[in-house]
Amino acid sequence: MAKTIFSLEVFPPKRDDGIENIYAPLRGLCAINPDFISVTCSAGGSAEGLTVEVCDYIRREYDVPAVAHLTCAGSDRATIKRTLSDLRTRGIDQILALRGDLAEGRTLTDYRHATDLISDVVSFGGFSVMAACYPEGHKESARFSDDLDVMKRKEDLGATHFLSQLFFDERDFLHMLEGARKHGVTSPIEAGIMPVTNAKQIVRMVQLSGAKIPEGLAKRIARYEYDPEGMRRAGIEYVVEMSRRLLAEGVDGLHLYAMNNADTAKAFFEGVRTELGR
Ligand code: FAD
């Protein structure tokens, strides 16, 4: 039986703040021994922030595989090539190939979709390519089945692993998973898990991702609005319970949006450790 994957996602500090800001969180996160840690990039792409440097640090310091997020919206081919060369030189060989959000005023030049980027990364050679998928559908998609076609296309072009957008109702993920398999997608599809640990964060997350909040979660958020520690505990408990149900369904893995918080990640991991078989 294939091993259940457990991975983490972090965001790099701003270049002006310095890479040292992520050393302490990474110490705690790497101690969990995830299968890999993926590092987000700013809307402007990996070249603008510290994504590549943080991946390099994770790999060298902790020997944990690092996955660099790479967005292409607004980038040209020369910039993408430079970033790929930089990653290759540093021995980082896994990429999450993304289009990126269409920020106001951004024009698409050489790349229109993540599929264009996947083709280029595969042609460049030497990288395993991951791609994004959307349990509640991507906000720009007219039909849910369009997203499933896109997943299949991404896989046909060379993506070998999917990471999902966050969601709070496991039925959405299981519905997407079933649809993807029916569309012939065979790669592992990890469920993106976001612990809601403060009420303000959830508003921002919902705005960005479009995820809906089920009644059970809304009630918990309301109950702990003025109790930060209670909110943190309830938020972790909610995603632990949801993840246990997903693992009972035999999902390929869990990708935790760790938000650079080792304590939260550790608490979540302990909640699902047995079910992950670790
Ligand atoms: P695409 O796959 O291009 O999809 C965008 C839309 O176009 C969808 O509606 C899709 O159905 C459609 N589409 C795709 N391909 C085609 C095609 N060939 N022809 C016609 N239609 C097509 N953003 C960041 O800026 N930095 C990050 O680090 C980051 N990390 C992320 C990590 C994960 C796990 C996820 C799920 C998202 C992340 N995002 C990140 C957000 C992501 O950039 C946005 O969701 C973006 O709007 C879409 O990216 P995509 O790669 O899915 O795009």
Short mmCIF file of C-alpha atoms and ligand atoms in Angstrom, two decimals:
data_model
loop_
_atom_site.label_atom_id
_atom_site.label_comp_id
_atom_site.label_asym_id
_atom_site.label_seq_id
_atom_site.Cartn_x
_atom_site.Cartn_y
_atom_site.Cartn_z
CA MET A 1 0.00 0.00 0.00
CA ALA A 2 1.32 3.48 -0.89
CA LYS A 3 2.45 5.55 2.07
CA THR A 4 0.19 8.41 3.14
CA ILE A 5 2.00 11.63 2.32
CA PHE A 6 2.35 14.40 4.88
CA SER A 7 3.77 17.72 3.69
CA LEU A 8 3.97 21.29 4.93
CA GLU A 9 3.79 24.69 3.26
CA VAL A 10 5.63 27.80 4.48
CA PHE A 11 5.99 31.33 3.18
CA PRO A 12 9.38 33.05 2.90
CA PRO A 13 10.16 36.21 4.87
CA LYS A 14 10.28 39.44 2.90
CA ARG A 15 13.71 40.10 1.38
CA ASP A 16 14.13 43.25 3.53
CA ASP A 17 13.30 41.33 6.73
CA GLY A 18 15.99 38.71 6.14
CA ILE A 19 15.96 34.95 5.79
CA GLU A 20 16.90 34.47 9.48
CA ASN A 21 13.26 35.14 10.35
CA ILE A 22 12.28 31.68 9.19
CA TYR A 23 15.08 29.73 10.89
CA ALA A 24 13.24 29.19 14.20
CA PRO A 25 9.91 28.10 12.62
CA LEU A 26 11.78 25.74 10.27
CA ARG A 27 13.59 24.09 13.17
CA GLY A 28 10.22 23.09 14.68
CA LEU A 29 8.61 22.22 11.35
CA CYS A 30 11.47 20.03 10.13
CA ALA A 31 11.43 18.16 13.46
CA ILE A 32 8.01 16.80 12.40
CA ASN A 33 9.86 15.08 9.55
CA PRO A 34 7.43 15.87 6.71
CA ASP A 35 7.84 14.23 3.30
CA PHE A 36 8.55 17.66 1.87
CA ILE A 37 8.13 21.36 2.61
CA SER A 38 6.85 23.62 -0.13
CA VAL A 39 7.75 27.32 -0.13
CA THR A 40 5.32 29.87 -1.55
CA CYS A 41 6.35 32.73 -3.81
CA SER A 42 5.01 36.26 -3.94
CA ALA A 43 2.59 37.20 -6.69
CA GLY A 44 5.59 38.48 -8.68
CA GLY A 45 7.17 35.01 -8.81
CA SER A 46 9.98 33.12 -7.09
CA ALA A 47 12.68 35.44 -8.43
CA GLU A 48 11.29 38.39 -6.42
CA GLY A 49 11.27 36.88 -2.94
CA LEU A 50 13.33 34.48 -0.90
CA THR A 51 11.60 31.30 -2.14
CA VAL A 52 14.70 29.81 -3.73
CA GLU A 53 16.94 30.70 -0.77
CA VAL A 54 14.50 29.20 1.76
CA CYS A 55 14.23 25.97 -0.30
CA ASP A 56 18.02 25.81 -0.43
CA TYR A 57 18.25 26.30 3.35
CA ILE A 58 15.66 23.56 4.10
CA ARG A 59 17.47 21.08 1.88
CA ARG A 60 21.00 21.82 3.13
CA GLU A 61 20.27 22.33 6.83
CA TYR A 62 17.65 19.62 7.41
CA ASP A 63 17.91 17.29 4.42
CA VAL A 64 14.14 17.62 3.97
CA PRO A 65 13.01 17.76 0.30
CA ALA A 66 11.95 21.30 -0.65
CA VAL A 67 9.43 22.24 -3.32
CA ALA A 68 9.66 25.73 -4.83
CA HIS A 69 6.40 27.40 -5.83
CA LEU A 70 6.82 29.10 -9.19
CA THR A 71 4.22 31.43 -10.67
CA CYS A 72 4.23 32.57 -14.29
CA ALA A 73 1.54 35.29 -14.54
CA GLY A 74 3.31 38.45 -15.61
CA SER A 75 6.66 36.67 -16.06
CA ASP A 76 8.49 36.24 -19.31
CA ARG A 77 10.28 33.10 -20.48
CA ALA A 78 13.74 34.53 -19.78
CA THR A 79 12.90 35.21 -16.11
CA ILE A 80 11.43 31.72 -15.66
CA LYS A 81 14.53 30.19 -17.25
CA ARG A 82 16.80 32.13 -14.90
CA THR A 83 14.85 30.90 -11.87
CA LEU A 84 14.95 27.30 -13.13
CA SER A 85 18.73 27.55 -13.63
CA ASP A 86 19.13 28.94 -10.11
CA LEU A 87 17.04 26.10 -8.65
CA ARG A 88 18.96 23.50 -10.62
CA THR A 89 22.33 24.90 -9.49
CA ARG A 90 21.20 24.62 -5.88
CA GLY A 91 19.98 21.03 -6.33
CA ILE A 92 16.27 21.84 -5.86
CA ASP A 93 14.46 19.54 -8.23
CA GLN A 94 10.78 19.87 -7.31
CA ILE A 95 8.50 22.69 -8.41
CA LEU A 96 4.86 23.57 -7.83
CA ALA A 97 4.01 25.15 -11.19
CA LEU A 98 1.32 27.81 -10.85
CA ARG A 99 -0.16 30.59 -12.87
CA GLY A 100 -0.54 32.95 -9.92
CA ASP A 101 -3.44 35.27 -9.24
CA LEU A 102 -4.23 37.98 -11.72
CA ALA A 103 -3.37 41.08 -9.71
CA GLU A 104 -4.91 44.29 -10.90
CA GLY A 105 -2.99 45.78 -13.78
CA ARG A 106 -1.03 42.58 -14.43
CA THR A 107 -0.94 41.56 -18.04
CA LEU A 108 -0.29 38.03 -19.17
CA THR A 109 2.58 37.97 -21.63
CA ASP A 110 4.42 34.72 -22.33
CA TYR A 111 2.21 32.58 -20.10
CA ARG A 112 -1.58 32.36 -19.97
CA HIS A 113 -2.03 29.28 -17.79
CA ALA A 114 -0.10 26.98 -15.48
CA THR A 115 -0.23 24.45 -18.32
CA ASP A 116 2.14 26.71 -20.37
CA LEU A 117 4.56 26.82 -17.44
CA ILE A 118 4.40 23.05 -16.91
CA SER A 119 5.37 22.52 -20.57
CA ASP A 120 8.35 24.86 -20.19
CA VAL A 121 9.55 23.29 -16.93
CA VAL A 122 9.30 19.81 -18.43
CA SER A 123 11.22 20.95 -21.55
CA PHE A 124 13.88 22.55 -19.35
CA GLY A 125 14.33 19.12 -17.74
CA GLY A 126 15.44 17.77 -14.40
CA PHE A 127 12.40 18.74 -12.29
CA SER A 128 9.47 16.85 -10.80
CA VAL A 129 6.43 19.02 -11.36
CA MET A 130 3.49 19.48 -9.02
CA ALA A 131 0.32 21.43 -9.83
CA ALA A 132 -2.64 22.99 -8.03
CA CYS A 133 -6.23 21.75 -7.93
CA TYR A 134 -9.46 23.15 -6.48
CA PRO A 135 -11.97 21.14 -4.39
CA GLU A 136 -14.59 23.91 -4.73
CA GLY A 137 -13.61 24.79 -8.30
CA HIS A 138 -11.33 27.64 -9.36
CA LYS A 139 -13.08 31.00 -9.10
CA GLU A 140 -12.56 31.71 -12.82
CA SER A 141 -13.90 28.37 -14.03
CA ALA A 142 -17.36 28.31 -15.59
CA ARG A 143 -17.90 24.63 -14.79
CA PHE A 144 -16.40 22.27 -12.23
CA SER A 145 -15.68 19.76 -14.99
CA ASP A 146 -13.43 22.35 -16.70
CA ASP A 147 -11.11 22.16 -13.69
CA LEU A 148 -11.04 18.36 -13.95
CA ASP A 149 -10.12 18.64 -17.65
CA VAL A 150 -7.35 21.04 -16.64
CA MET A 151 -6.05 18.58 -14.03
CA LYS A 152 -5.88 15.85 -16.66
CA ARG A 153 -4.15 18.25 -19.04
CA LYS A 154 -1.61 19.20 -16.39
CA GLU A 155 -0.88 15.53 -15.79
CA ASP A 156 -0.60 14.76 -19.52
CA LEU A 157 1.92 17.61 -19.82
CA GLY A 158 4.09 16.16 -17.05
CA ALA A 159 2.71 17.07 -13.60
CA THR A 160 3.05 14.07 -11.31
CA HIS A 161 1.53 15.34 -8.05
CA PHE A 162 -1.33 17.66 -7.07
CA LEU A 163 -1.75 19.91 -4.04
CA SER A 164 -5.24 21.16 -3.34
CA GLN A 165 -6.53 24.56 -2.40
CA LEU A 166 -7.72 24.77 1.22
CA PHE A 167 -11.30 23.74 2.00
CA PHE A 168 -13.35 23.16 5.15
CA ASP A 169 -15.82 20.48 4.08
CA GLU A 170 -14.21 17.14 3.26
CA ARG A 171 -17.06 16.28 0.92
CA ASP A 172 -15.78 18.94 -1.51
CA PHE A 173 -12.35 17.34 -1.63
CA LEU A 174 -13.74 13.80 -1.97
CA HIS A 175 -16.04 14.95 -4.78
CA MET A 176 -13.09 16.48 -6.65
CA LEU A 177 -10.97 13.39 -6.04
CA GLU A 178 -13.65 11.11 -7.44
CA GLY A 179 -14.09 13.39 -10.47
CA ALA A 180 -10.34 13.55 -11.10
CA ARG A 181 -10.01 9.77 -11.01
CA LYS A 182 -12.97 9.45 -13.41
CA HIS A 183 -11.17 11.91 -15.70
CA GLY A 184 -8.18 9.55 -15.70
CA VAL A 185 -5.90 11.50 -13.34
CA THR A 186 -3.68 8.94 -11.58
CA SER A 187 -1.13 11.12 -9.71
CA PRO A 188 -1.27 11.56 -5.93
CA ILE A 189 -3.65 14.35 -4.90
CA GLU A 190 -2.95 15.83 -1.47
CA ALA A 191 -5.65 17.58 0.51
CA GLY A 192 -4.74 21.17 1.46
CA ILE A 193 -5.44 21.64 5.17
CA MET A 194 -5.61 25.06 6.82
CA PRO A 195 -6.13 25.24 10.59
CA VAL A 196 -8.21 28.31 11.40
CA THR A 197 -6.43 29.74 14.41
CA ASN A 198 -7.76 33.28 14.48
CA ALA A 199 -10.94 34.93 13.31
CA LYS A 200 -9.21 37.69 11.28
CA GLN A 201 -7.11 35.19 9.36
CA ILE A 202 -10.18 33.28 8.27
CA VAL A 203 -11.76 36.36 6.68
CA ARG A 204 -8.63 36.91 4.60
CA MET A 205 -8.33 33.24 3.67
CA VAL A 206 -11.91 33.03 2.53
CA GLN A 207 -11.49 36.18 0.44
CA LEU A 208 -8.36 34.80 -1.24
CA SER A 209 -9.44 31.21 -1.77
CA GLY A 210 -13.22 31.53 -2.06
CA ALA A 211 -13.60 28.57 0.34
CA LYS A 212 -16.99 28.33 2.05
CA ILE A 213 -17.31 28.00 5.80
CA PRO A 214 -19.58 25.14 6.91
CA GLU A 215 -21.99 25.83 9.77
CA GLY A 216 -20.02 23.68 12.23
CA LEU A 217 -16.90 25.77 11.72
CA ALA A 218 -18.79 29.09 11.69
CA LYS A 219 -20.26 28.21 15.11
CA ARG A 220 -16.82 27.49 16.54
CA ILE A 221 -15.44 30.74 15.15
CA ALA A 222 -18.34 32.68 16.68
CA ARG A 223 -17.99 30.93 20.05
CA TYR A 224 -14.30 31.75 20.38
CA GLU A 225 -14.26 35.19 18.76
CA TYR A 226 -12.93 36.83 21.94
CA ASP A 227 -10.94 33.86 23.21
CA PRO A 228 -7.76 33.51 21.10
CA GLU A 229 -6.47 30.38 22.83
CA GLY A 230 -9.91 28.72 22.63
CA MET A 231 -10.09 29.67 18.93
CA ARG A 232 -6.68 28.17 18.28
CA ARG A 233 -7.59 24.89 19.98
CA ALA A 234 -10.99 24.69 18.29
CA GLY A 235 -9.50 25.54 14.87
CA ILE A 236 -6.92 22.78 15.12
CA GLU A 237 -9.50 20.31 16.43
CA TYR A 238 -11.80 21.05 13.49
CA VAL A 239 -9.18 20.23 10.85
CA VAL A 240 -7.90 17.22 12.80
CA GLU A 241 -11.42 15.74 12.81
CA MET A 242 -11.87 16.53 9.10
CA SER A 243 -8.47 15.07 8.25
CA ARG A 244 -9.19 11.86 10.15
CA ARG A 245 -12.34 11.42 8.05
CA LEU A 246 -10.29 12.05 4.87
CA LEU A 247 -7.63 9.56 5.92
CA ALA A 248 -10.34 7.00 6.69
CA GLU A 249 -11.40 7.42 3.03
CA GLY A 250 -7.85 6.56 1.97
CA VAL A 251 -6.73 9.93 0.57
CA ASP A 252 -3.16 10.11 -0.77
CA GLY A 253 -1.94 12.69 1.69
CA LEU A 254 -2.33 15.90 3.69
CA HIS A 255 -0.61 19.16 2.77
CA LEU A 256 -0.71 21.42 5.81
CA TYR A 257 -0.72 25.18 5.25
CA ALA A 258 1.58 25.62 8.24
CA MET A 259 1.73 29.45 8.09
CA ASN A 260 5.27 29.25 9.59
CA ASN A 261 3.77 28.20 12.92
CA ALA A 262 5.57 25.13 14.25
CA ASP A 263 3.38 24.84 17.38
CA THR A 264 0.18 24.66 15.34
CA ALA A 265 1.72 22.24 12.86
CA LYS A 266 2.96 20.00 15.68
CA ALA A 267 -0.46 20.01 17.39
CA PHE A 268 -2.14 19.11 14.08
CA PHE A 269 0.42 16.40 13.33
CA GLU A 270 -0.06 14.79 16.76
CA GLY A 271 -3.80 14.72 16.10
CA VAL A 272 -3.42 12.67 12.91
CA ARG A 273 -0.13 10.90 13.56
CA THR A 274 -1.65 7.45 14.18
CA GLU A 275 -3.95 7.70 11.16
CA LEU A 276 -0.94 8.75 9.01
CA GLY A 277 0.82 5.61 10.20
CA ARG A 278 3.81 7.44 11.77
P1 FAD B 1 -4.32 27.59 -13.83
O1 FAD B 1 -4.14 26.12 -13.78
O2 FAD B 1 -3.79 28.32 -15.01
O3 FAD B 1 -5.88 27.87 -13.66
C1 FAD B 1 -6.45 29.18 -13.66
C2 FAD B 1 -7.79 29.13 -14.41
O4 FAD B 1 -7.55 28.86 -15.80
C3 FAD B 1 -8.73 28.03 -13.95
O5 FAD B 1 -10.04 28.51 -14.08
C4 FAD B 1 -8.45 26.89 -14.90
O6 FAD B 1 -9.56 25.99 -15.01
C5 FAD B 1 -8.17 27.63 -16.21
N1 FAD B 1 -7.20 26.94 -17.07
C6 FAD B 1 -6.03 26.37 -16.68
N2 FAD B 1 -5.36 25.90 -17.77
C7 FAD B 1 -6.11 26.17 -18.83
C8 FAD B 1 -5.95 25.95 -20.21
N3 FAD B 1 -4.85 25.36 -20.69
N4 FAD B 1 -6.91 26.40 -21.07
C9 FAD B 1 -8.02 27.02 -20.58
N5 FAD B 1 -8.23 27.25 -19.25
C10 FAD B 1 -7.29 26.84 -18.40
N6 FAD B 1 -0.25 31.89 -5.71
C11 FAD B 1 0.90 32.61 -5.58
O7 FAD B 1 0.97 33.75 -6.08
N7 FAD B 1 1.99 32.11 -4.92
C12 FAD B 1 2.00 30.86 -4.37
O8 FAD B 1 3.00 30.44 -3.80
C13 FAD B 1 0.80 30.07 -4.47
N8 FAD B 1 0.74 28.82 -3.95
C14 FAD B 1 -0.38 28.05 -4.13
C15 FAD B 1 -0.40 26.73 -3.64
C16 FAD B 1 -1.51 25.92 -3.82
C17 FAD B 1 -1.49 24.50 -3.28
C18 FAD B 1 -2.66 26.43 -4.50
C19 FAD B 1 -3.87 25.57 -4.68
C20 FAD B 1 -2.66 27.73 -4.98
C21 FAD B 1 -1.53 28.56 -4.81
N9 FAD B 1 -1.48 29.87 -5.30
C22 FAD B 1 -0.33 30.62 -5.18
C23 FAD B 1 -2.67 30.49 -5.90
C24 FAD B 1 -2.74 30.30 -7.43
O9 FAD B 1 -1.70 31.04 -8.03
C25 FAD B 1 -4.11 30.79 -7.88
O10 FAD B 1 -5.11 29.92 -7.41
C26 FAD B 1 -4.27 31.08 -9.37
O11 FAD B 1 -5.47 31.83 -9.55
C27 FAD B 1 -4.40 29.86 -10.25
O12 FAD B 1 -3.22 29.16 -10.34
P2 FAD B 1 -3.21 27.76 -11.16
O13 FAD B 1 -1.81 27.32 -11.25
O14 FAD B 1 -4.20 26.81 -10.62
O15 FAD B 1 -3.70 28.29 -12.57
#
